[in-house]
XYZ file of C-alpha atoms in Angstrom:
475
model
C -31.444 -5.565 6.576
C -34.778 -6.919 7.179
C -37.693 -4.857 5.973
C -40.927 -6.034 6.520
C -42.699 -6.996 2.927
C -45.834 -9.037 4.528
C -48.272 -5.980 3.790
C -46.576 -5.548 0.443
C -46.689 -9.230 -0.863
C -49.804 -9.521 0.439
C -49.217 -13.274 2.229
C -49.237 -13.998 5.503
C -46.286 -14.613 7.984
C -45.422 -18.167 5.736
C -46.625 -17.861 2.125
C -47.556 -20.561 -0.319
C -44.104 -21.758 -0.833
C -43.229 -21.907 2.497
C -40.545 -18.387 3.267
C -41.136 -15.868 6.017
C -41.662 -12.353 6.185
C -37.866 -12.317 7.339
C -36.973 -14.501 4.171
C -39.104 -12.564 1.694
C -37.601 -9.244 3.158
C -33.843 -10.332 3.073
C -34.601 -11.668 -1.309
C -36.149 -8.405 -1.755
C -33.655 -6.303 -0.600
C -30.543 -8.688 -2.092
C -31.923 -8.308 -5.366
C -32.546 -4.694 -5.302
C -28.477 -4.662 -4.553
C -27.660 -7.496 -6.761
C -30.395 -6.984 -9.450
C -30.277 -10.411 -10.675
C -29.429 -13.910 -8.790
C -29.940 -17.628 -8.502
C -31.677 -18.951 -5.849
C -28.743 -20.533 -4.592
C -26.886 -16.986 -4.779
C -29.531 -15.585 -2.913
C -29.027 -18.140 -0.687
C -25.375 -17.360 -0.191
C -26.334 -13.997 0.017
C -28.703 -13.869 2.393
C -29.085 -17.367 4.433
C -26.190 -19.590 4.139
C -27.081 -21.677 6.857
C -29.537 -23.509 5.201
C -28.838 -26.687 3.869
C -29.564 -25.401 0.118
C -31.114 -23.128 -1.629
C -34.857 -24.109 -1.519
C -35.213 -21.270 1.459
C -34.726 -18.481 -1.092
C -36.271 -20.395 -3.923
C -39.172 -20.107 -1.774
C -39.090 -16.883 -1.132
C -38.500 -15.855 -4.982
C -41.436 -17.740 -5.460
C -44.056 -15.993 -2.992
C -42.403 -12.840 -4.086
C -43.233 -13.245 -7.721
C -46.515 -14.702 -6.484
C -47.298 -10.570 -5.032
C -45.813 -9.298 -8.152
C -42.342 -7.987 -7.100
C -39.949 -10.624 -8.501
C -40.367 -12.197 -11.894
C -37.776 -14.703 -13.847
C -36.693 -13.661 -16.782
C -34.313 -16.407 -18.336
C -31.943 -19.175 -17.369
C -28.192 -19.904 -16.283
C -26.134 -23.028 -16.742
C -23.105 -24.480 -14.603
C -21.230 -27.615 -14.615
C -21.311 -29.043 -11.115
C -19.926 -32.946 -10.838
C -19.651 -33.389 -14.206
C -23.530 -32.430 -14.478
C -24.784 -29.745 -16.407
C -27.525 -27.600 -13.933
C -30.034 -25.534 -15.215
C -31.316 -22.580 -13.097
C -33.727 -19.473 -13.009
C -32.557 -16.266 -12.822
C -34.650 -14.153 -10.466
C -34.791 -10.571 -10.955
C -37.417 -7.246 -9.621
C -40.598 -6.109 -11.363
C -40.820 -2.401 -11.527
C -42.827 -3.127 -8.366
C -40.215 -4.595 -6.764
C -37.711 -2.373 -7.391
C -39.960 0.253 -5.955
C -40.304 -2.180 -2.474
C -36.546 -2.711 -2.717
C -36.201 0.918 -2.420
C -38.388 1.332 0.680
C -36.600 -1.801 2.284
C -33.129 -0.369 1.505
C -34.232 3.255 2.349
C -33.035 4.452 -0.992
C -34.269 7.411 -3.447
C -36.024 5.262 -6.340
C -33.729 7.416 -8.656
C -30.329 5.529 -6.988
C -31.889 2.079 -8.091
C -31.007 1.588 -11.518
C -33.049 -0.582 -14.155
C -34.375 -4.067 -13.079
C -31.784 -5.989 -15.191
C -34.196 -8.055 -17.092
C -32.671 -7.624 -20.377
C -29.332 -9.498 -18.797
C -31.305 -11.993 -17.427
C -32.746 -12.473 -20.453
C -29.354 -12.881 -22.679
C -28.155 -15.135 -19.554
C -26.034 -12.439 -17.166
C -22.836 -14.075 -17.045
C -21.116 -10.852 -15.766
C -23.977 -10.252 -13.773
C -23.672 -13.146 -11.808
C -19.878 -12.677 -11.519
C -20.539 -9.534 -9.504
C -23.109 -11.333 -7.326
C -20.381 -13.804 -6.765
C -17.465 -11.627 -5.609
C -20.588 -9.351 -3.974
C -21.058 -12.739 -1.800
C -17.691 -13.413 -1.471
C -17.469 -9.285 0.133
C -20.185 -9.825 2.552
C -19.224 -12.992 3.938
C -23.200 -12.683 5.197
C -22.837 -14.686 8.769
C -24.307 -18.069 9.055
C -27.286 -18.531 11.384
C -29.189 -21.338 12.341
C -32.157 -21.828 9.852
C -33.950 -24.258 8.423
C -35.094 -25.510 4.527
C -39.034 -25.068 4.156
C -40.855 -28.257 4.624
C -44.371 -29.464 4.714
C -45.890 -28.751 8.255
C -46.566 -32.744 8.550
C -42.935 -33.409 8.186
C -40.396 -33.332 10.892
C -37.446 -30.876 10.350
C -34.324 -32.756 11.579
C -31.817 -30.726 13.702
C -29.155 -28.343 11.897
C -25.332 -29.883 11.766
C -22.934 -27.911 12.583
C -22.707 -24.391 11.275
C -19.819 -23.695 8.521
C -18.119 -20.427 10.137
C -17.322 -17.546 7.626
C -14.684 -15.056 7.960
C -15.596 -11.109 8.817
C -17.330 -9.138 5.782
C -16.785 -6.203 4.366
C -20.011 -4.162 5.820
C -24.035 -5.355 5.127
C -25.343 -6.202 1.904
C -27.256 -2.663 2.368
C -23.767 -0.987 2.262
C -23.248 -2.320 -1.306
C -24.511 -1.041 -4.815
C -24.045 -2.648 -8.169
C -23.935 -1.002 -11.791
C -23.424 2.298 -10.786
C -22.829 5.098 -12.889
C -19.362 7.108 -13.139
C -19.447 10.106 -15.601
C -16.342 11.112 -16.882
C -18.466 13.812 -18.444
C -22.039 14.952 -18.618
C -23.947 14.363 -15.301
C -24.990 10.828 -12.992
C -28.274 10.732 -15.177
C -26.946 11.814 -18.342
C -22.853 10.643 -18.902
C -21.101 11.034 -21.616
C -19.677 8.748 -23.993
C -16.963 6.611 -22.518
C -18.297 7.179 -19.025
C -18.666 3.925 -17.266
C -20.202 1.897 -14.407
C -18.580 0.744 -11.897
C -19.587 -2.996 -11.384
C -19.972 -2.342 -7.291
C -19.480 -0.094 -4.677
C -19.584 -0.113 -0.968
C -19.837 2.859 0.799
C -20.054 2.956 5.000
C -18.505 6.010 6.556
C -17.177 5.217 9.604
C -16.115 1.282 8.283
C -12.281 0.680 8.378
C -12.596 1.124 4.476
C -15.321 3.180 4.262
C -15.458 3.636 0.796
C -14.370 0.717 -2.150
C -15.111 0.529 -6.032
C -14.781 -3.216 -7.492
C -14.446 -4.192 -10.403
C -14.957 -7.433 -11.672
C -12.521 -9.283 -14.236
C -14.315 -12.731 -15.926
C -11.211 -13.141 -18.397
C -13.237 -11.942 -20.913
C -11.729 -8.533 -21.357
C -8.136 -8.116 -22.763
C -5.408 -6.459 -20.042
C -5.554 -3.404 -22.302
C -9.451 -3.251 -22.049
C -9.135 -3.462 -17.954
C -6.275 -0.960 -17.788
C -8.562 1.593 -19.886
C -10.981 1.261 -17.356
C -8.847 2.270 -14.488
C -8.184 5.186 -16.765
C -11.403 5.762 -17.059
C -11.681 6.108 -12.956
C -8.986 8.498 -12.971
C -11.115 11.006 -15.194
C -13.992 10.347 -13.093
C -12.178 11.110 -9.452
C -10.519 13.999 -11.165
C -13.595 15.914 -11.623
C -14.677 18.413 -9.454
C -17.561 20.607 -9.044
C -17.921 23.897 -10.082
C -19.282 26.205 -6.841
C -22.918 26.239 -7.153
C -23.462 24.069 -9.794
C -23.500 20.353 -9.397
C -22.952 17.872 -11.949
C -20.034 19.677 -14.193
C -16.564 18.565 -14.868
C -13.982 21.430 -14.426
C -12.844 24.393 -12.173
C -12.625 24.694 -8.433
C -14.481 22.603 -5.906
C -14.690 19.304 -4.425
C -14.519 16.591 -6.151
C -17.717 14.989 -8.101
C -17.383 11.906 -6.131
C -17.846 13.211 -2.645
C -21.164 15.115 -3.813
C -22.598 11.722 -4.082
C -20.403 9.375 -1.140
C -19.661 11.180 2.228
C -17.533 8.414 3.174
C -14.025 9.797 3.151
C -11.519 7.632 1.459
C -7.711 6.532 3.188
C -6.281 8.884 0.727
C -6.313 11.734 -1.599
C -8.990 9.109 -3.894
C -10.975 6.405 -3.392
C -9.313 2.743 -4.025
C -10.534 0.294 -6.430
C -10.366 -3.186 -6.137
C -10.153 -5.855 -8.919
C -11.278 -8.964 -8.259
C -10.205 -12.007 -10.951
C -13.058 -14.798 -11.298
C -11.653 -16.925 -13.924
C -9.789 -19.632 -12.667
C -6.421 -20.058 -13.956
C -2.921 -21.473 -13.257
C -0.761 -19.371 -10.817
C 1.310 -18.270 -13.416
C -0.871 -17.327 -15.899
C -2.905 -15.332 -12.881
C 0.105 -13.554 -11.736
C 0.677 -12.734 -15.857
C -2.332 -11.095 -15.655
C -2.359 -9.159 -12.910
C 0.661 -7.880 -13.822
C 0.122 -6.991 -17.182
C -2.482 -4.987 -16.220
C -0.799 -2.999 -13.451
C 2.040 -2.362 -15.838
C -0.523 -0.830 -18.227
C -2.127 1.075 -15.849
C 0.726 2.555 -13.813
C 0.173 6.278 -14.484
C -2.979 5.853 -12.716
C -1.322 4.355 -9.441
C 2.275 5.196 -9.513
C 2.380 8.478 -8.032
C 5.312 10.870 -7.516
C 8.707 9.371 -6.444
C 11.177 11.649 -4.546
C 14.587 10.564 -4.403
C 15.716 12.972 -2.008
C 18.233 10.655 -0.083
C 21.058 8.250 -0.322
C 22.011 5.437 1.585
C 25.523 4.841 3.175
C 26.522 2.574 0.123
C 25.691 5.633 -2.239
C 22.356 4.571 -3.608
C 18.638 6.178 -3.907
C 16.361 6.514 -1.538
C 13.417 8.462 -0.636
C 9.252 7.994 -1.005
C 6.624 8.215 -2.990
C 3.356 10.319 -2.656
C 0.283 9.789 -3.717
C -1.484 12.921 -4.761
C -3.181 12.548 -7.593
C -2.890 8.404 -7.931
C -5.712 6.107 -7.335
C -4.534 2.671 -4.851
C -5.334 -0.183 -6.841
C -5.409 -3.698 -4.878
C -6.282 -7.014 -6.741
C -7.522 -10.410 -5.514
C -8.455 -13.781 -7.050
C -11.866 -14.908 -6.081
C -11.248 -18.086 -4.683
C -9.253 -16.218 -1.956
C -11.950 -13.969 -1.093
C -13.925 -16.656 -0.907
C -12.041 -18.687 1.283
C -10.389 -15.827 3.707
C -12.904 -12.879 2.921
C -12.468 -9.286 2.346
C -9.788 -8.743 5.244
C -8.013 -12.177 5.289
C -4.175 -11.163 3.458
C -5.169 -11.666 -0.067
C -4.724 -8.554 -1.742
C -1.767 -7.196 -3.961
C -1.521 -3.193 -4.426
C 0.128 -2.257 -7.419
C 2.991 -0.611 -7.214
C 3.946 -2.838 -3.976
C 5.779 -5.930 -3.540
C 3.978 -9.201 -4.899
C 2.309 -10.625 -1.850
C -0.489 -11.142 0.047
C -1.854 -8.027 2.417
C -5.098 -7.104 4.305
C -7.202 -4.781 2.534
C -6.395 -2.249 5.194
C -2.657 -2.674 4.657
C -2.488 -2.463 1.229
C -4.519 0.595 1.540
C -2.293 2.123 3.838
C -0.089 4.945 1.946
C 2.128 5.297 5.372
C 2.736 1.753 6.580
C 4.485 1.091 2.994
C 8.439 0.812 2.571
C 7.822 4.007 0.025
C 6.174 6.239 2.181
C 7.224 9.403 3.524
C 7.220 7.942 7.038
C 9.301 5.142 6.182
C 11.552 7.227 4.596
C 11.742 9.648 7.748
C 12.257 6.773 9.617
C 15.221 5.330 7.498
C 16.890 8.749 7.289
C 16.997 9.118 10.874
C 17.845 5.896 11.243
C 21.054 7.054 8.725
C 21.028 10.018 11.266
C 21.871 8.161 14.293
C 24.313 6.129 12.421
C 25.953 9.077 11.403
C 25.980 10.871 14.818
C 27.129 7.739 16.287
C 30.188 6.918 14.069
C 31.150 11.150 14.542
C 30.592 10.106 18.606
C 33.214 6.965 18.078
C 35.655 9.007 15.832
C 35.681 11.816 18.834
C 36.250 9.328 21.417
C 38.730 7.681 19.441
C 40.142 11.227 19.058
C 39.968 11.810 22.758
C 41.651 8.205 23.716
C 44.738 8.984 21.547
C 44.789 12.771 23.069
C 44.621 11.642 26.529
C 47.806 8.595 25.822
C 49.626 11.257 24.010
C 49.231 13.614 27.202
C 50.168 10.334 29.441
C 53.487 9.985 27.067
C 54.528 13.237 27.325
C 57.504 14.799 29.979
C 58.936 18.164 30.533
C 61.615 19.513 28.748
C 64.731 19.324 30.802
C 65.792 22.862 29.050
C 62.329 25.031 28.737
C 59.585 22.804 30.511
C 57.702 22.784 27.501
C 55.970 19.787 26.845
C 58.139 17.312 25.099
C 56.352 14.161 23.097
C 57.900 10.770 22.035
C 58.227 9.865 18.090
C 55.885 8.846 16.078
C 52.689 10.433 18.421
C 51.486 13.911 16.813
C 54.280 15.805 16.561
C 56.533 14.016 18.231
C 60.068 13.712 17.333
C 62.047 12.962 20.508
C 63.519 9.215 20.494
C 63.940 8.644 24.328
C 61.772 9.705 27.421
C 63.665 12.716 28.976
C 64.786 14.040 25.557
C 64.641 18.234 24.938
C 61.982 19.498 23.323
C 62.720 20.715 19.436
C 63.567 23.900 20.241
C 66.371 23.015 23.296
C 67.819 20.440 20.968
C 68.279 22.606 17.922
C 69.720 25.383 20.168
C 71.673 22.401 21.899
C 72.762 21.179 18.278
C 73.987 24.671 17.349
C 76.039 25.056 19.705
C 77.633 21.719 19.720
C 78.291 22.285 16.363
C 79.881 25.613 17.208
C 82.109 24.193 19.625
C 82.983 21.475 17.266
C 83.953 23.868 14.570
C 85.893 25.927 17.107
C 87.895 23.048 18.140
C 88.504 21.984 14.923
C 89.849 25.569 13.871
C 92.403 25.657 17.344
C 93.651 22.109 16.446
C 94.328 23.464 12.809
C 96.242 26.342 13.903
C 98.232 24.198 16.670
C 98.902 21.809 13.906
C 100.017 24.594 11.821
C 102.308 26.397 14.341
C 103.680 22.993 15.508
C 104.867 21.851 11.697
C 106.448 26.043 11.320
C 108.243 25.917 14.467
C 109.062 29.196 15.727
C 109.438 31.380 12.401
C 106.695 29.971 11.232
C 104.614 33.309 12.071
C 107.028 35.079 9.854
C 106.503 33.169 6.778
C 102.948 33.439 7.477
C 103.262 36.951 6.904
C 105.155 36.775 3.685
C 103.015 38.301 0.634
C 101.667 35.254 -1.504
C 101.769 33.083 1.607
C 98.293 31.571 2.092
C 98.255 32.938 5.778
């Protein structure tokens, strides 16, 4: 930001209400983005180093005198128990053209002046401006509150540090038409408007769509918005025909935003602005997540098993929209890069925006699954190697305990070892032992027969052999 508006406003370097050329340029560009804001919000967006909103208010009044800005309504807020009424500032048609030139945007992309919203208090638009200020986190620079020339300007105290923001304000747009049917200039019924869109090629998060939840819509209504986002992102441009649905071609959204998202579809961030208890906020976030699950869930591939038999796998996100959520107070305190985001479908807990949008760095990613599978492979290989080592050690012990058979020389293993039968060292092998056993049995039998014959001969006397030859004798 920082375009010159001196010649447009027709004022000198210091305007009637004390604003400088730089202040007027910043206010003009800020209103060109947010369309409607209070002086306090413009201060937060453009010059947060000032002591109060007088600097931004002076810029608005000087631009109003030049016919570029108008106060079209008021809003009220309660602060410290007091009811405070503030003017709402928006652009005139001429101011819209001047802001388009300052932002270097085509006038057709600037939208309307939002004066109708200002007339009704613009509650939602103001919350969008609050959210945008929290995203941008305009750095605090030493500035001075406008004072009379005869007044001594006091030294400014210590400046409050702000966390890094997500790009400059000029990279943001608000109330952006997303046609689920029809064209960008003539969207079909049921299309939606993104509350804010950040687009900055080359940034860590190059493209981000933002929805602001004030607590005035039901969970089902917010989930339905995410469903319409999915329909819009799914639209493609037919070759040679822009702004049409269906058919082959590149995604229709990429014809407007050249910034490449980190996944198949651009991410959507939901910022909850309504103050509520932790349990109520958690229930709200989870309720929207459950109702919009088909939008962000992706596809689960359960291709593996853990050692205890549980299914393991990974999730792909083709066709899925990354949806992240946070609270406005956290966004203000820690900035968009703080650990404040919950990615729907992930474990509840604070992540940075880059980490939340990183599909490869998650526990259910293919990379994480492949790492777990590789670890399991290493464990299986280590177990197999351990078993092989144990078997080899057993084999060596078995070989060390063997001895040559005294009969044939082949190896003999002791009983209790693999196929071992020998009960004492130096024993015969089973073959030789079997032969020896048979020989011993044959010798025993012959000895018994000879002993029996001798005993019978002795019992019969000298003529015993004759009785043995008699018919019917048992001999």
